[in-house]
Amino acid sequence: MDHLVLYCRPGFEPECAAEITELANSLGVAGYARTDRGQGYVVYHCLVEQGALQLVTELPFRQLIFARQWFAAQPLIEGLPAHDRIGPLLQQLDTLPQCGELMIETADTNEAKELAGFCRKFTAPCAAAMRRHGLLSAKRTQRLPRLHLFFLDSSRVYAGISNPGNHAPQPMGIPRLKFPAAAPSRSTLKLDEAFLHFLSANERETLLCPGLRAVDLGAAPGGWTWQLVKRHIRVTAVDNGPMAESLMESGLVQHAMEDGFQYEPRKPVDWMVCDMADQPTKVAKRMALWLERGWCRRIIFNLKLPMKKRYASVVECCELISQQLDQAGVGFALDMKQLYHDREEVTGYLRVA
Ligand SMILES: C[S@@+](CC[C@H](N)C(=O)[O-])C[C@H]1O[C@@H](n2cnc3c(N)ncnc32)[C@H](O)[C@@H]1O
């Protein structure tokens, strides 16, 4: 398999392509990325035999910032007849190993949404036929590779596999989160998703427990603060703008009407979160400073990306943070991801190692 299919936020294909090209080359898997802006996916054509399998095996999926999902694929299967798609498909998939689950997916675009009904109807008969053929195991399991069918339309599909534990768990890499009616802003979903993405279930229990203290920089009107308060964490909300009354009534929030780039906590806190809209490099340096000074142990922050050179901008920010903390002799770990609820932005998780 020498095609690597990666799904991304529509409009971020160049970033996804630049990122996979760089990472693949660092592993010696030369190739080139093909994409069109707005199509919501990128195909990396490997010039090395079985290069895509090598990538989904050797590269940790979590390292990718702009890809929501990925799999190693065969060349595009075209011309599936409407009266029998499954027969020709099974023939083409003969060489694949047995898989433990099937995901029938599309890009996250308006055009592809029209395929949702087709995919829903196709899933059960397709899975049944694959089970009969032995391509899918009798019982669903996450121990075997996962089979992906990524439909471009009802007659064209990329088919292939991803490895257990090295892909996004949810179909299309999209977590289905419900907007909580009591939250003051839709931004709340970004922090909710960040906790889900960056922390394990066990870490969410132990690192977000009642009684902790946090600072929220650029907090107004309070969607992120709401996520912390929901977990009974005390928050200092730093913003010149007004906070939602309901949050202030919780008794857990102190509102500091100050500049988030000047604010310093009197005592170290457990968490700092930051959603200030400003230059990404300025935000990145401030995040590093908080860790360097020991003002907190864990940070979740959002970087608003410029219009152009968005991949280069993220790389620059990661390098700035690394340099600053290396120079200060602070051991740290940093993960970045463009979350589903991120728009022209990415989210980072920085903590003391
Ligand atoms: C995207 S909004 C934050 C939304 C918030 N996270 C929520 O969930 O409701 C960005 C906020 O950053 C604040 N902000 C921008 N620059 C700031 C600064 N230098 N100091 C403090 N707040 C700042 C703005 O006032 C604005 O309320």
Tab-separated table of C-alpha atoms and ligand atoms in Angstrom:
chain	number	residue	atom	x	y	z
A	1	MET	CA	0.000	0.000	0.000
A	2	ASP	CA	1.591	3.220	-1.050
A	3	HIS	CA	-1.211	5.769	-0.579
A	4	LEU	CA	-1.662	7.436	2.785
A	5	VAL	CA	-5.074	9.092	3.131
A	6	LEU	CA	-5.367	11.816	5.770
A	7	TYR	CA	-8.559	13.700	6.662
A	8	CYS	CA	-8.333	17.301	7.806
A	9	ARG	CA	-10.390	20.415	8.369
A	10	PRO	CA	-11.467	21.719	4.940
A	11	GLY	CA	-9.167	24.627	4.048
A	12	PHE	CA	-6.212	23.137	5.944
A	13	GLU	CA	-5.114	20.720	3.232
A	14	PRO	CA	-1.831	22.624	2.565
A	15	GLU	CA	-0.914	22.410	6.262
A	16	CYS	CA	-1.798	18.716	6.456
A	17	ALA	CA	0.190	18.073	3.268
A	18	ALA	CA	3.242	20.029	4.441
A	19	GLU	CA	3.221	18.240	7.771
A	20	ILE	CA	2.973	14.694	6.411
A	21	THR	CA	5.594	15.395	3.755
A	22	GLU	CA	8.035	16.560	6.408
A	23	LEU	CA	7.334	13.656	8.791
A	24	ALA	CA	7.378	11.009	6.053
A	25	ASN	CA	10.698	12.301	4.749
A	26	SER	CA	12.156	12.206	8.240
A	27	LEU	CA	11.369	8.463	8.240
A	28	GLY	CA	12.888	8.026	4.793
A	29	VAL	CA	9.505	7.537	3.082
A	30	ALA	CA	9.862	9.871	0.133
A	31	GLY	CA	6.709	10.872	-1.691
A	32	TYR	CA	4.457	13.729	-2.648
A	33	ALA	CA	1.113	14.984	-1.352
A	34	ARG	CA	-1.853	15.514	-3.659
A	35	THR	CA	-4.732	17.672	-2.560
A	36	ASP	CA	-7.195	20.366	-3.528
A	37	ARG	CA	-8.059	23.156	-1.171
A	38	GLY	CA	-11.437	22.613	0.464
A	39	GLN	CA	-11.726	18.888	-0.218
A	40	GLY	CA	-11.059	17.944	3.413
A	41	TYR	CA	-8.404	15.292	2.770
A	42	VAL	CA	-4.881	14.795	1.491
A	43	VAL	CA	-3.361	11.766	-0.236
A	44	TYR	CA	0.354	11.232	0.301
A	45	HIS	CA	1.747	9.088	-2.521
A	46	CYS	CA	4.718	7.130	-1.242
A	47	LEU	CA	7.536	6.411	-3.647
A	48	VAL	CA	8.687	3.577	-1.411
A	49	GLU	CA	6.965	0.205	-1.690
A	50	GLN	CA	4.548	-0.333	1.231
A	51	GLY	CA	5.527	3.178	2.362
A	52	ALA	CA	2.042	4.004	3.631
A	53	LEU	CA	1.977	0.870	5.786
A	54	GLN	CA	5.354	1.860	7.162
A	55	LEU	CA	4.031	5.322	8.036
A	56	VAL	CA	0.880	4.143	9.845
A	57	THR	CA	3.055	1.651	11.724
A	58	GLU	CA	6.075	3.764	12.648
A	59	LEU	CA	4.658	7.266	12.980
A	60	PRO	CA	2.589	7.952	16.117
A	61	PHE	CA	-0.731	9.371	14.900
A	62	ARG	CA	-0.811	11.716	17.914
A	63	GLN	CA	2.210	13.506	16.507
A	64	LEU	CA	0.176	14.810	13.573
A	65	ILE	CA	-1.296	18.241	14.218
A	66	PHE	CA	-3.488	18.761	11.178
A	67	ALA	CA	-4.724	15.227	10.409
A	68	ARG	CA	-7.974	14.137	12.001
A	69	GLN	CA	-7.751	10.553	10.780
A	70	TRP	CA	-5.525	8.461	8.539
A	71	PHE	CA	-5.079	5.064	6.939
A	72	ALA	CA	-2.814	3.276	4.469
A	73	ALA	CA	-4.720	2.756	1.249
A	74	GLN	CA	-4.665	1.092	-2.100
A	75	PRO	CA	-5.018	3.285	-5.181
A	76	LEU	CA	-8.459	4.840	-5.629
A	77	ILE	CA	-11.121	2.278	-6.546
A	78	GLU	CA	-13.352	3.778	-9.230
A	79	GLY	CA	-16.483	2.873	-11.131
A	80	LEU	CA	-18.267	0.789	-8.490
A	81	PRO	CA	-21.587	-0.116	-10.125
A	82	ALA	CA	-24.727	1.027	-8.273
A	83	HIS	CA	-26.332	-2.446	-8.498
A	84	ASP	CA	-23.384	-4.234	-6.840
A	85	ARG	CA	-20.686	-2.295	-5.096
A	86	ILE	CA	-19.774	-4.976	-2.606
A	87	GLY	CA	-18.713	-7.710	-5.071
A	88	PRO	CA	-16.057	-5.655	-6.912
A	89	LEU	CA	-14.954	-4.084	-3.647
A	90	LEU	CA	-14.316	-7.482	-2.040
A	91	GLN	CA	-12.246	-8.539	-5.024
A	92	GLN	CA	-10.060	-5.456	-4.689
A	93	LEU	CA	-9.588	-5.982	-0.953
A	94	ASP	CA	-8.454	-9.581	-1.220
A	95	THR	CA	-4.890	-8.822	-0.142
A	96	LEU	CA	-5.808	-7.018	3.079
A	97	PRO	CA	-5.289	-8.708	6.459
A	98	GLN	CA	-8.302	-9.595	8.583
A	99	CYS	CA	-9.693	-6.512	10.321
A	100	GLY	CA	-11.542	-6.086	13.598
A	101	GLU	CA	-13.836	-3.209	12.683
A	102	LEU	CA	-15.099	-1.309	9.687
A	103	MET	CA	-15.422	2.460	9.333
A	104	ILE	CA	-17.247	3.893	6.378
A	105	GLU	CA	-16.268	7.528	6.182
A	106	THR	CA	-16.279	10.630	3.990
A	107	ALA	CA	-14.584	14.015	4.058
A	108	ASP	CA	-16.084	16.661	6.332
A	109	THR	CA	-17.394	18.849	3.491
A	110	ASN	CA	-20.894	19.949	2.525
A	111	GLU	CA	-20.744	17.880	-0.671
A	112	ALA	CA	-19.644	14.779	1.234
A	113	LYS	CA	-22.424	15.264	3.810
A	114	GLU	CA	-24.839	14.313	1.028
A	115	LEU	CA	-23.221	10.865	1.122
A	116	ALA	CA	-24.122	10.339	4.785
A	117	GLY	CA	-27.396	8.532	3.962
A	118	PHE	CA	-25.674	6.273	1.438
A	119	CYS	CA	-22.904	5.396	3.929
A	120	ARG	CA	-25.420	4.592	6.670
A	121	LYS	CA	-27.371	2.234	4.409
A	122	PHE	CA	-24.229	0.633	2.988
A	123	THR	CA	-22.573	-0.138	6.328
A	124	ALA	CA	-24.619	-3.155	7.525
A	125	PRO	CA	-24.699	-5.135	4.233
A	126	CYS	CA	-21.051	-4.321	3.538
A	127	ALA	CA	-19.925	-5.438	7.013
A	128	ALA	CA	-21.999	-8.637	6.717
A	129	ALA	CA	-20.437	-9.498	3.343
A	130	MET	CA	-16.948	-8.820	4.676
A	131	ARG	CA	-17.577	-11.048	7.687
A	132	ARG	CA	-18.712	-13.855	5.403
A	133	HIS	CA	-15.527	-13.383	3.396
A	134	GLY	CA	-13.342	-13.423	6.524
A	135	LEU	CA	-12.095	-9.914	5.830
A	136	LEU	CA	-13.793	-8.779	9.037
A	137	SER	CA	-13.547	-10.851	12.219
A	138	ALA	CA	-16.766	-12.467	13.468
A	139	LYS	CA	-16.736	-10.233	16.541
A	140	ARG	CA	-15.817	-6.580	16.534
A	141	THR	CA	-12.398	-6.048	18.107
A	142	GLN	CA	-9.906	-3.212	18.380
A	143	ARG	CA	-6.988	-5.632	18.559
A	144	LEU	CA	-6.938	-6.178	14.802
A	145	PRO	CA	-6.348	-3.487	12.149
A	146	ARG	CA	-9.291	-1.254	11.319
A	147	LEU	CA	-10.693	-1.271	7.803
A	148	HIS	CA	-11.508	2.155	6.381
A	149	LEU	CA	-13.666	2.827	3.347
A	150	PHE	CA	-13.418	6.510	2.487
A	151	PHE	CA	-16.018	7.383	-0.126
A	152	LEU	CA	-15.480	10.347	-2.442
A	153	ASP	CA	-18.867	9.618	-4.009
A	154	SER	CA	-20.975	6.479	-4.221
A	155	SER	CA	-18.787	4.969	-6.965
A	156	ARG	CA	-15.275	5.999	-5.841
A	157	VAL	CA	-13.599	4.902	-2.639
A	158	TYR	CA	-10.196	4.705	-1.018
A	159	ALA	CA	-9.889	1.472	0.975
A	160	GLY	CA	-7.224	0.487	3.452
A	161	ILE	CA	-6.225	-0.061	7.053
A	162	SER	CA	-4.993	1.670	10.172
A	163	ASN	CA	-3.306	-0.029	13.110
A	164	PRO	CA	-4.842	-0.673	16.524
A	165	GLY	CA	-4.345	2.289	18.851
A	166	ASN	CA	-2.649	4.427	16.189
A	167	HIS	CA	-5.575	6.367	14.736
A	168	ALA	CA	-8.379	8.627	15.907
A	169	PRO	CA	-10.896	6.529	17.821
A	170	GLN	CA	-13.992	8.236	16.393
A	171	PRO	CA	-15.287	7.887	12.820
A	172	MET	CA	-13.815	10.648	10.626
A	173	GLY	CA	-11.768	11.662	13.678
A	174	ILE	CA	-14.683	13.788	14.868
A	175	PRO	CA	-15.677	13.608	18.545
A	176	ARG	CA	-19.425	14.127	18.991
A	177	LEU	CA	-19.677	16.576	21.867
A	178	LYS	CA	-22.931	18.129	22.989
A	179	PHE	CA	-22.981	21.867	23.586
A	180	PRO	CA	-23.974	22.292	27.246
A	181	ALA	CA	-26.882	24.773	27.345
A	182	ALA	CA	-25.607	26.355	30.575
A	183	ALA	CA	-22.175	27.239	29.143
A	184	PRO	CA	-21.679	30.936	28.315
A	185	SER	CA	-20.080	30.398	24.873
A	186	ARG	CA	-19.589	27.760	22.198
A	187	SER	CA	-15.829	28.020	22.822
A	188	THR	CA	-16.491	25.740	25.769
A	189	LEU	CA	-16.398	22.787	23.359
A	190	LYS	CA	-12.756	23.519	22.503
A	191	LEU	CA	-11.605	22.976	26.076
A	192	ASP	CA	-13.961	20.021	26.521
A	193	GLU	CA	-12.454	18.407	23.424
A	194	ALA	CA	-8.906	19.324	24.495
A	195	PHE	CA	-9.354	17.474	27.811
A	196	LEU	CA	-10.755	14.506	25.920
A	197	HIS	CA	-7.972	14.495	23.337
A	198	PHE	CA	-4.897	15.255	25.421
A	199	LEU	CA	-5.746	13.429	28.674
A	200	SER	CA	-6.485	9.755	29.205
A	201	ALA	CA	-9.652	8.794	31.121
A	202	ASN	CA	-7.495	8.180	34.178
A	203	GLU	CA	-5.765	11.569	33.822
A	204	ARG	CA	-9.124	13.318	33.496
A	205	GLU	CA	-10.059	11.810	36.880
A	206	THR	CA	-6.837	12.579	38.673
A	207	LEU	CA	-5.684	15.827	37.046
A	208	LEU	CA	-9.056	17.580	36.920
A	209	CYS	CA	-10.360	16.837	40.382
A	210	PRO	CA	-12.329	19.097	42.730
A	211	GLY	CA	-10.373	21.582	44.798
A	212	LEU	CA	-7.649	22.350	42.238
A	213	ARG	CA	-6.821	25.910	41.179
A	214	ALA	CA	-6.638	27.322	37.684
A	215	VAL	CA	-6.099	30.573	35.814
A	216	ASP	CA	-7.998	31.283	32.593
A	217	LEU	CA	-6.300	33.962	30.446
A	218	GLY	CA	-8.699	35.652	28.013
A	219	ALA	CA	-11.607	34.083	29.862
A	220	ALA	CA	-14.655	36.194	28.898
A	221	PRO	CA	-17.501	35.377	28.622
A	222	GLY	CA	-16.460	32.123	30.326
A	223	GLY	CA	-16.892	29.008	28.187
A	224	TRP	CA	-13.515	27.613	29.252
A	225	THR	CA	-13.949	28.731	32.861
A	226	TRP	CA	-17.304	26.902	32.810
A	227	GLN	CA	-15.524	23.614	31.950
A	228	LEU	CA	-13.241	24.053	34.971
A	229	VAL	CA	-16.031	25.133	37.326
A	230	LYS	CA	-18.065	22.124	36.189
A	231	ARG	CA	-15.233	20.035	37.623
A	232	HIS	CA	-15.282	22.080	40.885
A	233	ILE	CA	-11.955	23.741	40.124
A	234	ARG	CA	-11.409	27.301	41.430
A	235	VAL	CA	-10.644	29.737	38.621
A	236	THR	CA	-9.114	33.170	38.365
A	237	ALA	CA	-10.616	34.495	35.133
A	238	VAL	CA	-8.376	37.130	33.564
A	239	ASP	CA	-10.044	39.380	31.001
A	240	ASN	CA	-11.107	42.983	30.697
A	241	GLY	CA	-14.382	41.803	29.216
A	242	PRO	CA	-17.412	40.771	31.298
A	243	MET	CA	-17.837	37.243	32.631
A	244	ALA	CA	-21.228	35.489	32.578
A	245	GLU	CA	-23.201	36.230	35.766
A	246	SER	CA	-24.098	32.568	36.242
A	247	LEU	CA	-20.409	31.654	36.542
A	248	MET	CA	-19.707	34.384	39.071
A	249	GLU	CA	-22.615	33.072	41.166
A	250	SER	CA	-20.876	29.681	41.431
A	251	GLY	CA	-18.570	31.198	44.052
A	252	LEU	CA	-15.633	29.426	42.397
A	253	VAL	CA	-14.599	32.255	40.068
A	254	GLN	CA	-12.584	35.361	40.750
A	255	HIS	CA	-12.581	37.894	37.916
A	256	ALA	CA	-9.292	39.778	37.398
A	257	MET	CA	-9.761	42.647	34.945
A	258	GLU	CA	-6.140	42.710	33.846
A	259	ASP	CA	-3.915	42.202	30.829
A	260	GLY	CA	-3.361	38.454	30.433
A	261	PHE	CA	0.194	39.053	29.201
A	262	GLN	CA	1.075	40.906	32.420
A	263	TYR	CA	-0.887	38.858	34.931
A	264	GLU	CA	1.152	36.784	37.399
A	265	PRO	CA	-0.446	34.461	39.975
A	266	ARG	CA	0.385	35.156	43.624
A	267	LYS	CA	0.719	31.422	44.304
A	268	PRO	CA	1.397	28.615	41.792
A	269	VAL	CA	-1.745	26.982	40.373
A	270	ASP	CA	-2.410	23.518	38.966
A	271	TRP	CA	-3.684	24.585	35.557
A	272	MET	CA	-3.477	27.589	33.290
A	273	VAL	CA	-5.657	27.774	30.200
A	274	CYS	CA	-5.384	30.491	27.576
A	275	ASP	CA	-7.669	31.480	24.721
A	276	MET	CA	-6.383	35.041	24.207
A	277	ALA	CA	-6.660	36.203	20.640
A	278	ASP	CA	-3.200	37.598	19.846
A	279	GLN	CA	-0.092	36.854	17.789
A	280	PRO	CA	0.750	33.148	18.116
A	281	THR	CA	4.435	33.724	18.886
A	282	LYS	CA	3.556	36.190	21.649
A	283	VAL	CA	1.154	33.666	23.189
A	284	ALA	CA	3.702	30.829	22.821
A	285	LYS	CA	6.426	32.780	24.655
A	286	ARG	CA	4.053	33.626	27.471
A	287	MET	CA	3.037	29.973	27.824
A	288	ALA	CA	6.687	28.942	28.120
A	289	LEU	CA	7.266	31.652	30.724
A	290	TRP	CA	4.466	30.304	32.923
A	291	LEU	CA	6.131	26.885	33.006
A	292	GLU	CA	9.621	28.330	33.367
A	293	ARG	CA	8.606	30.376	36.407
A	294	GLY	CA	6.728	27.441	37.923
A	295	TRP	CA	3.461	29.415	37.977
A	296	CYS	CA	1.581	26.264	36.929
A	297	ARG	CA	2.262	22.643	36.017
A	298	ARG	CA	-0.109	22.222	33.078
A	299	ILE	CA	-1.297	24.510	30.314
A	300	ILE	CA	-3.890	24.201	27.580
A	301	PHE	CA	-3.635	27.046	25.124
A	302	ASN	CA	-5.027	28.070	21.791
A	303	LEU	CA	-2.997	29.629	18.990
A	304	LYS	CA	-4.949	31.734	16.487
A	305	LEU	CA	-3.247	31.156	13.161
A	306	PRO	CA	-2.401	33.850	10.655
A	307	MET	CA	-3.957	33.759	7.190
A	308	LYS	CA	-0.818	32.515	5.488
A	309	LYS	CA	2.038	30.155	6.382
A	310	ARG	CA	-0.039	28.528	9.070
A	311	TYR	CA	2.034	25.350	9.281
A	312	ALA	CA	5.270	27.327	9.503
A	313	SER	CA	3.710	29.476	12.204
A	314	VAL	CA	2.823	26.453	14.362
A	315	VAL	CA	6.302	24.974	13.902
A	316	GLU	CA	7.853	28.316	14.859
A	317	CYS	CA	5.760	28.482	18.044
A	318	CYS	CA	6.734	24.928	19.061
A	319	GLU	CA	10.397	25.779	18.490
A	320	LEU	CA	10.134	28.986	20.527
A	321	ILE	CA	8.632	27.105	23.457
A	322	SER	CA	11.264	24.347	23.216
A	323	GLN	CA	14.170	26.796	23.037
A	324	GLN	CA	12.912	28.894	25.931
A	325	LEU	CA	12.358	25.884	28.208
A	326	ASP	CA	15.549	24.099	27.161
A	327	GLN	CA	17.549	27.231	27.966
A	328	ALA	CA	15.853	27.434	31.359
A	329	GLY	CA	16.581	23.739	31.972
A	330	VAL	CA	12.890	22.899	32.413
A	331	GLY	CA	11.853	19.391	31.320
A	332	PHE	CA	8.563	19.588	29.483
A	333	ALA	CA	6.211	17.833	27.062
A	334	LEU	CA	4.232	19.567	24.359
A	335	ASP	CA	1.434	18.233	22.169
A	336	MET	CA	-0.389	20.220	19.511
A	337	LYS	CA	-3.573	19.424	17.642
A	338	GLN	CA	-6.046	21.127	15.415
A	339	LEU	CA	-9.122	19.902	17.257
A	340	TYR	CA	-12.453	19.433	15.509
A	341	HIS	CA	-13.839	22.479	17.342
A	342	ASP	CA	-10.825	24.605	16.406
A	343	ARG	CA	-11.371	26.867	13.425
A	344	GLU	CA	-8.418	28.953	12.181
A	345	GLU	CA	-6.465	27.811	15.202
A	346	VAL	CA	-4.707	24.939	16.953
A	347	THR	CA	-4.648	23.853	20.579
A	348	GLY	CA	-1.567	22.989	22.629
A	349	TYR	CA	-0.996	20.991	25.811
A	350	LEU	CA	2.210	21.980	27.591
A	351	ARG	CA	3.252	20.483	30.905
A	352	VAL	CA	6.214	19.793	33.153
A	353	ALA	CA	7.727	16.436	32.222
B	1	LIG	C1	-11.910	33.909	22.012
B	1	LIG	S1	-12.288	34.932	23.326
B	1	LIG	C2	-12.237	33.835	24.688
B	1	LIG	C3	-13.455	33.013	24.836
B	1	LIG	C4	-13.438	32.204	26.107
B	1	LIG	N1	-12.361	31.219	26.095
B	1	LIG	C5	-14.734	31.479	26.316
B	1	LIG	O1	-14.740	30.262	26.276
B	1	LIG	O2	-15.750	32.148	26.531
B	1	LIG	C6	-10.813	35.831	23.514
B	1	LIG	C7	-10.778	36.686	24.768
B	1	LIG	O3	-9.444	37.109	24.951
B	1	LIG	C8	-9.482	38.350	25.576
B	1	LIG	N2	-8.183	38.984	25.439
B	1	LIG	C9	-7.523	39.318	24.305
B	1	LIG	N3	-6.345	39.896	24.627
B	1	LIG	C10	-6.273	39.870	25.977
B	1	LIG	C11	-5.312	40.323	26.909
B	1	LIG	N4	-4.172	40.889	26.496
B	1	LIG	N5	-5.573	40.150	28.219
B	1	LIG	C12	-6.700	39.581	28.643
B	1	LIG	N6	-7.661	39.157	27.800
B	1	LIG	C13	-7.441	39.302	26.495
B	1	LIG	C14	-10.626	39.075	24.880
B	1	LIG	O4	-11.132	40.104	25.712
B	1	LIG	C15	-11.636	37.942	24.677
B	1	LIG	O5	-12.594	37.936	25.715
